[in-house]
Amino acid sequence: MSSIIHIDLDQFYAAVEILDFPELKGKPLIVGGRPDSRGVVCTASYEARAFGVHSAMPSSQAARLCPSALWRVPRMDRYAEKSREVVAVFERYTDQIQTVSLDEAYLDVGGSLKLFGSAESIGRRIKNEVFSETGLVASVGVAENKFLAKVASDLRKPNGFVVIPPGRDHAAAILNPLPVSRLWGVGTKTGERLTELGIVKISDLLALDPEWLARRIGLESASRLLSLAQGIDVGEVEVGGMSKTLGRENTFAKDLFALDAMERELLAFSDEVASRLRSEHLKCGGVTLKVKFGDFTRISRALMFEEPTDLSEPLYHAARTMLRDRVQLSGRGVRLLGVTATHLVRAENAEKSLFSDEDHQKKERAAVAIDRLRGKFGDSAVTFGRLLEKRSENTGTPSE
Ligand code: TTP
Ligand code: MG
């Protein structure tokens, strides 16, 4: 039974900016850090993508590729608001909703078929209602499992609507010609390694001797990849799941003025958030920095990682970079800081390099060791040298 729908909004941040500022329509538009900062591109409109601009590209490079681009700084609160409007449409049809990020969700409509008809017709209605009620264009995929539904929604982006009917043959017809990078678990590095081994398309993977592959990438990875390559995915829609973010923030007893003191807080928060991610077997695809000033004005900055992580170092590095490069402190006192992990995914689903480099593996092993020690001796047992310096007094407000 095809009962999974995957929905991914087109050029999401850019689309919201265009809705709010119609003069941007049809223009190459980049939402992200300004080109004169060391920021990155969050979203490029399709017109800007034609110049080769894409998400996560340094803004300076994007500006060189597309000098005519119009720029907007991200407004996360507004995108979150639009995202809630979209989810409200989904909720009319099912309560089995897994929101993966602000613009992406899986719906299991298996229990809604009696009431609303086929998954295909529910998918159509959702696509139409999202557009008529929020002004946003969604690409929609309908299939028998999550992996195939996601492949389907991506197949004719933008404004796509693709149904993969149940059955191996239908899945094979769609999957075989696609690049192996479509398979979950194949990141940039693994993709490159597979290319070196001559494996480019999903059909190439299926033509291999499974044992040969297992010897190269391990039995577990090989069998996972081969299942996906055949369109098999037993993962269920995890309700609510990933709409959750995981964060830590503090309102300080006294406003902070020194960058150094602020960075110490960010390090401590990043470390705590990373630890909690690991204990919940989650990784985060992005991180948000929240800053509230003494005058109560507040801002947030967000960025996405190339690969989901549950380590404190990338979280801290991202938060610190955003604070340094994308926040105008101008001598103002900081009343509150927060670090929030966003775009959470289950660690086992995270796009992980199957050939992850030694350095990364070392860090992962160290993190596991830290968690073990903390489990035994409490949170303060292992801490970074820098945190042993005096931290600011605070009123302690964990955030969820
Ligand atoms: P995506 O769905 O990957 O991208 P998109 O919606 O902009 O484009 P598409 O039409 O291909 O779906 O991500 C959703 C939003 O998440 C995107 O609008 C901005 C944010 N984002 C980042 O901030 N940085 C990133 O590297 C990526 C991939 C996304
Ligand atoms: Mg999208």
XYZ file of C-alpha atoms and ligand atoms in Angstrom:
430
model
C 0.000 0.000 0.000
C 1.394 3.389 -0.925
C 0.717 5.459 2.080
C 3.759 7.610 2.685
C 3.870 11.160 1.405
C 7.034 13.222 1.401
C 6.713 16.948 1.012
C 9.574 19.375 0.398
C 8.916 23.038 -0.272
C 10.664 24.593 -3.242
C 13.469 27.111 -2.647
C 11.948 27.576 0.769
C 13.632 30.622 2.345
C 13.739 32.346 -1.036
C 10.079 31.527 -1.627
C 9.078 33.177 1.645
C 11.119 36.271 0.827
C 9.439 36.468 -2.590
C 6.008 36.143 -0.967
C 6.768 38.986 1.405
C 8.608 41.116 -1.157
C 7.020 40.422 -4.555
C 9.530 42.654 -6.325
C 12.056 39.812 -5.837
C 10.027 37.454 -8.023
C 11.757 36.088 -11.110
C 15.131 37.525 -10.042
C 18.278 35.738 -8.984
C 17.900 35.904 -5.228
C 20.266 34.714 -2.531
C 19.228 34.316 1.087
C 22.260 34.101 3.322
C 25.132 35.980 4.869
C 26.101 39.113 3.006
C 28.879 38.692 0.431
C 31.164 41.050 2.329
C 30.843 38.888 5.436
C 32.303 35.436 5.758
C 28.781 34.028 5.593
C 27.314 31.305 3.425
C 24.332 30.918 1.136
C 21.274 29.402 2.809
C 19.016 29.339 -0.233
C 19.406 30.447 -3.811
C 16.327 31.042 -5.948
C 16.167 28.889 -9.059
C 17.217 31.911 -11.110
C 20.364 32.218 -8.984
C 20.991 28.467 -9.139
C 21.259 28.837 -12.911
C 24.497 30.734 -12.214
C 25.836 27.806 -10.208
C 24.982 29.230 -6.791
C 23.877 26.683 -4.200
C 23.223 26.247 -0.478
C 26.257 26.251 1.837
C 28.443 27.998 -0.755
C 30.494 30.877 0.689
C 28.620 34.108 -0.014
C 31.728 35.701 -1.516
C 31.910 32.949 -4.126
C 28.177 33.253 -4.829
C 28.572 36.982 -5.392
C 31.319 36.325 -7.933
C 29.244 33.726 -9.781
C 26.128 35.855 -9.806
C 26.980 39.560 -9.506
C 23.415 40.563 -10.382
C 21.921 38.637 -7.448
C 19.689 40.345 -4.937
C 20.518 39.499 -1.332
C 18.350 38.932 1.703
C 19.467 38.092 5.216
C 17.581 35.059 6.606
C 14.578 35.716 8.845
C 14.245 32.427 10.688
C 11.238 33.454 12.750
C 9.270 34.245 9.629
C 10.228 30.947 7.993
C 9.198 29.085 11.126
C 5.853 30.875 11.016
C 5.221 29.885 7.390
C 6.334 26.360 8.207
C 3.674 26.136 10.923
C 1.013 27.215 8.402
C 2.107 24.432 6.095
C 2.082 21.826 8.870
C -1.450 22.959 9.767
C -2.551 21.804 6.308
C -0.930 18.385 6.853
C -2.715 18.040 10.179
C -6.102 18.017 8.452
C -5.217 14.719 6.853
C -3.195 12.839 9.432
C -1.546 13.114 12.801
C 1.263 10.818 11.647
C 3.654 13.599 10.709
C 7.434 13.618 10.925
C 8.790 17.055 10.270
C 12.404 16.748 9.188
C 13.078 20.450 8.875
C 11.105 23.640 8.415
C 10.366 22.756 4.810
C 10.321 18.989 4.747
C 8.026 16.327 6.222
C 6.900 12.738 5.907
C 3.256 11.831 6.383
C 1.909 8.343 6.911
C -1.646 8.521 5.618
C -2.310 4.775 5.966
C -4.976 5.500 8.582
C -6.598 8.306 6.579
C -7.410 6.446 3.373
C -10.968 5.505 4.357
C -11.769 9.088 5.137
C -9.974 10.904 2.336
C -9.323 8.433 -0.489
C -5.997 7.310 -1.901
C -2.615 8.586 -0.787
C -2.237 10.086 -4.237
C -5.402 12.147 -3.889
C -4.402 13.217 -0.366
C -1.016 14.265 -1.726
C -2.690 16.301 -4.463
C -5.024 17.996 -2.032
C -2.183 18.864 0.297
C -0.101 20.300 -2.528
C -3.024 22.421 -3.733
C -4.052 23.613 -0.289
C -0.492 24.470 0.718
C -0.271 26.650 -2.354
C -3.682 28.283 -2.093
C -3.391 28.926 1.636
C 0.266 29.753 2.150
C 1.401 30.768 -1.336
C 4.244 28.230 -1.178
C 4.964 25.641 -3.837
C 5.662 22.123 -2.605
C 7.155 19.146 -4.381
C 5.361 15.983 -3.327
C 6.240 12.293 -3.547
C 3.922 9.395 -2.789
C 5.217 5.868 -2.322
C 5.139 2.809 -0.113
C 8.006 3.881 2.124
C 9.891 6.963 3.262
C 12.946 6.511 1.104
C 10.953 6.094 -2.103
C 8.632 8.966 -1.204
C 11.629 11.250 -0.779
C 13.156 10.122 -4.049
C 9.772 10.776 -5.686
C 9.358 14.299 -4.327
C 12.794 15.196 -5.633
C 12.358 13.679 -9.060
C 10.505 16.528 -10.742
C 11.409 19.428 -8.494
C 10.322 22.252 -8.609
C 6.559 21.947 -8.423
C 6.840 18.163 -8.689
C 4.221 15.526 -8.018
C 5.381 11.945 -8.440
C 3.725 8.714 -7.379
C 5.734 5.498 -7.275
C 3.206 2.674 -7.246
C 3.949 -0.260 -4.949
C 6.089 -3.112 -6.220
C 9.743 -3.797 -6.929
C 9.470 -3.166 -10.661
C 8.127 0.341 -10.229
C 10.826 1.139 -7.697
C 13.545 -0.306 -9.923
C 12.417 1.688 -12.952
C 12.810 4.895 -10.975
C 15.898 4.016 -8.940
C 18.175 2.182 -11.372
C 19.249 5.183 -13.456
C 19.706 7.512 -10.458
C 23.158 8.292 -9.068
C 24.194 6.328 -5.965
C 24.354 9.628 -4.077
C 20.562 9.409 -3.764
C 20.951 6.545 -1.322
C 20.898 7.498 2.317
C 24.341 7.127 3.807
C 26.177 8.092 0.646
C 27.699 11.492 1.363
C 30.266 13.339 -0.673
C 33.170 11.247 0.477
C 31.492 7.894 0.065
C 30.167 9.026 -3.312
C 33.709 9.775 -4.431
C 34.993 6.441 -3.188
C 32.194 4.600 -4.961
C 32.937 6.511 -8.175
C 36.550 5.406 -7.881
C 35.280 1.855 -7.655
C 33.315 2.487 -10.861
C 29.933 2.651 -9.134
C 27.993 5.625 -10.438
C 24.360 4.632 -10.815
C 22.174 2.632 -8.476
C 22.020 -0.108 -11.095
C 25.849 -0.351 -10.936
C 25.582 -1.047 -7.243
C 22.997 -3.763 -7.757
C 25.152 -5.435 -10.392
C 27.994 -5.913 -7.912
C 28.766 -9.012 -5.967
C 27.345 -8.136 -2.520
C 30.235 -9.860 -0.789
C 32.759 -7.811 -2.719
C 30.980 -4.646 -1.614
C 30.724 -5.859 1.988
C 34.468 -6.446 2.059
C 35.029 -2.861 1.005
C 32.507 -0.947 3.063
C 31.534 -3.420 5.774
C 28.649 -5.839 5.936
C 26.237 -3.495 7.659
C 26.744 -0.583 5.277
C 26.653 -2.836 2.264
C 23.379 -4.468 3.208
C 21.828 -1.114 4.069
C 22.838 0.372 0.727
C 21.703 -2.674 -1.212
C 18.286 -2.649 0.468
C 17.760 1.014 -0.326
C 18.993 0.420 -3.877
C 16.122 -2.039 -4.259
C 13.669 0.437 -2.804
C 13.393 -1.331 0.523
C 13.137 0.901 3.585
C 11.568 -0.301 6.805
C 11.887 3.039 8.608
C 8.619 4.338 9.984
C 7.295 7.859 10.132
C 8.439 9.037 13.553
C 5.703 11.293 14.728
C 6.695 14.808 15.734
C 10.217 13.589 15.892
C 12.390 15.984 14.108
C 10.390 19.160 14.407
C 12.009 19.063 17.798
C 15.099 21.053 18.312
C 17.497 20.641 21.157
C 19.032 23.671 22.702
C 20.592 25.323 25.668
C 20.369 28.975 26.534
C 21.050 31.193 29.487
C 20.027 34.593 30.651
C 23.039 36.023 32.439
C 22.821 37.726 35.780
C 24.928 40.519 34.317
C 25.103 41.403 30.623
C 28.230 40.120 28.903
C 30.450 42.557 27.043
C 33.622 40.563 26.389
C 33.656 38.337 23.308
C 35.823 35.935 25.215
C 33.217 35.451 27.929
C 30.498 34.963 25.339
C 32.548 32.341 23.546
C 33.077 30.451 26.783
C 29.322 30.241 27.182
C 28.908 29.048 23.609
C 31.500 26.364 24.194
C 29.724 25.130 27.294
C 26.313 25.134 25.579
C 27.680 23.394 22.493
C 29.247 20.746 24.637
C 26.037 20.162 26.541
C 23.860 20.102 23.432
C 26.231 17.669 21.701
C 26.182 15.423 24.736
C 22.396 15.381 24.765
C 22.277 14.680 21.036
C 24.472 11.662 21.584
C 22.458 10.411 24.503
C 19.295 10.609 22.378
C 21.045 9.035 19.383
C 20.424 12.108 17.283
C 22.559 14.229 15.021
C 21.844 17.755 13.938
C 22.005 19.097 10.425
C 22.088 22.708 11.514
C 22.613 25.021 14.421
C 20.994 28.257 15.502
C 22.617 30.956 17.596
C 20.298 33.133 19.632
C 21.389 36.465 21.055
C 19.327 38.773 23.226
C 20.779 42.168 23.985
C 20.525 44.242 27.123
C 17.772 46.292 25.479
C 15.828 43.049 24.880
C 16.179 43.166 21.125
C 16.938 39.671 19.909
C 18.319 38.070 16.834
C 19.033 34.574 15.661
C 21.466 33.259 13.123
C 21.416 29.814 11.583
C 23.572 27.628 9.468
C 23.623 24.116 8.133
C 26.413 21.564 8.330
C 27.701 19.645 5.378
C 27.035 16.469 7.307
C 24.914 16.011 10.432
C 26.921 15.945 13.613
C 26.658 15.151 17.301
C 30.055 16.515 18.263
C 30.601 19.671 20.260
C 33.451 21.005 18.170
C 31.497 21.711 14.969
C 28.597 23.098 17.008
C 30.894 25.441 18.876
C 32.804 26.420 15.789
C 29.542 27.260 13.987
C 28.112 29.232 16.916
C 31.338 31.162 17.397
C 31.645 31.941 13.698
C 28.066 33.232 13.600
C 28.691 35.373 16.672
C 31.888 36.815 15.238
C 30.825 37.305 11.652
C 27.082 37.706 11.629
C 26.212 39.554 14.803
C 26.718 43.274 15.125
C 27.718 43.504 18.757
C 28.851 47.140 18.531
C 29.704 47.214 22.202
C 26.191 46.279 23.282
C 25.739 44.084 26.327
C 24.468 40.577 25.752
C 21.737 39.427 28.082
C 21.126 35.956 26.721
C 22.904 33.484 24.494
C 21.586 30.219 23.165
C 22.804 27.398 20.985
C 20.162 25.196 19.402
C 20.705 22.082 17.329
C 18.210 21.984 14.458
C 17.338 19.634 11.602
C 17.662 16.668 13.926
C 17.928 13.239 12.417
C 18.301 9.852 14.009
C 22.003 9.093 14.156
C 21.563 5.879 12.200
C 19.832 7.748 9.378
C 22.330 10.553 9.268
C 24.217 10.909 6.069
C 27.465 9.515 7.246
C 30.513 8.973 5.272
C 31.088 5.244 5.084
C 34.737 6.013 4.663
C 34.906 8.662 7.328
C 38.383 9.914 7.901
C 40.546 8.860 10.751
C 40.492 12.219 12.457
C 36.715 12.195 12.606
C 36.635 8.651 13.874
C 39.049 9.625 16.615
C 36.782 12.465 17.694
C 33.789 10.160 17.701
C 35.633 7.678 19.881
C 36.654 10.471 22.222
C 33.035 11.627 22.464
C 31.899 8.141 23.400
C 34.588 8.009 26.073
C 33.483 11.397 27.430
C 29.876 10.234 27.604
C 30.938 7.121 29.500
C 32.912 9.096 32.050
C 30.067 11.531 32.493
C 27.675 8.657 32.948
C 29.882 7.435 35.766
C 31.032 10.603 37.436
C 28.564 13.292 36.431
C 28.631 16.118 33.891
C 31.502 18.012 35.436
C 33.854 15.034 35.221
C 35.061 15.953 31.757
C 35.196 19.479 30.604
C 37.223 21.541 28.208
C 40.168 23.450 29.600
C 38.618 26.692 28.559
C 35.521 26.011 30.620
C 37.530 25.730 33.785
C 38.051 29.456 33.566
C 35.396 31.275 35.469
C 32.018 31.159 33.751
C 29.477 33.926 34.082
C 26.803 33.684 36.676
C 23.521 32.907 35.112
C 19.915 32.214 35.847
C 19.964 28.932 33.959
C 17.205 28.489 31.457
C 17.423 25.231 29.595
C 15.434 25.360 26.400
C 13.756 22.549 24.549
P 16.225 22.450 0.993
O 14.855 21.838 0.904
O 17.410 21.553 0.849
O 16.394 23.575 -0.098
P 15.337 24.565 -0.728
O 13.981 24.379 -0.156
O 15.918 25.940 -0.624
O 15.373 24.172 -2.249
P 14.639 22.980 -2.985
O 13.684 23.643 -3.903
O 15.735 22.278 -3.715
O 13.966 22.143 -1.946
O 16.387 23.235 2.349
C 15.329 23.962 2.905
C 15.812 25.228 3.538
O 16.828 24.948 4.502
C 16.449 26.176 2.551
O 15.505 27.021 1.930
C 17.414 26.939 3.411
C 17.816 25.956 4.489
N 19.148 25.445 4.164
C 20.253 26.121 4.658
O 20.115 27.108 5.389
N 21.494 25.667 4.340
C 21.688 24.548 3.549
O 22.826 24.156 3.274
C 20.525 23.852 3.051
C 20.673 22.653 2.168
C 19.290 24.342 3.380
Mg 13.115 22.478 -0.025
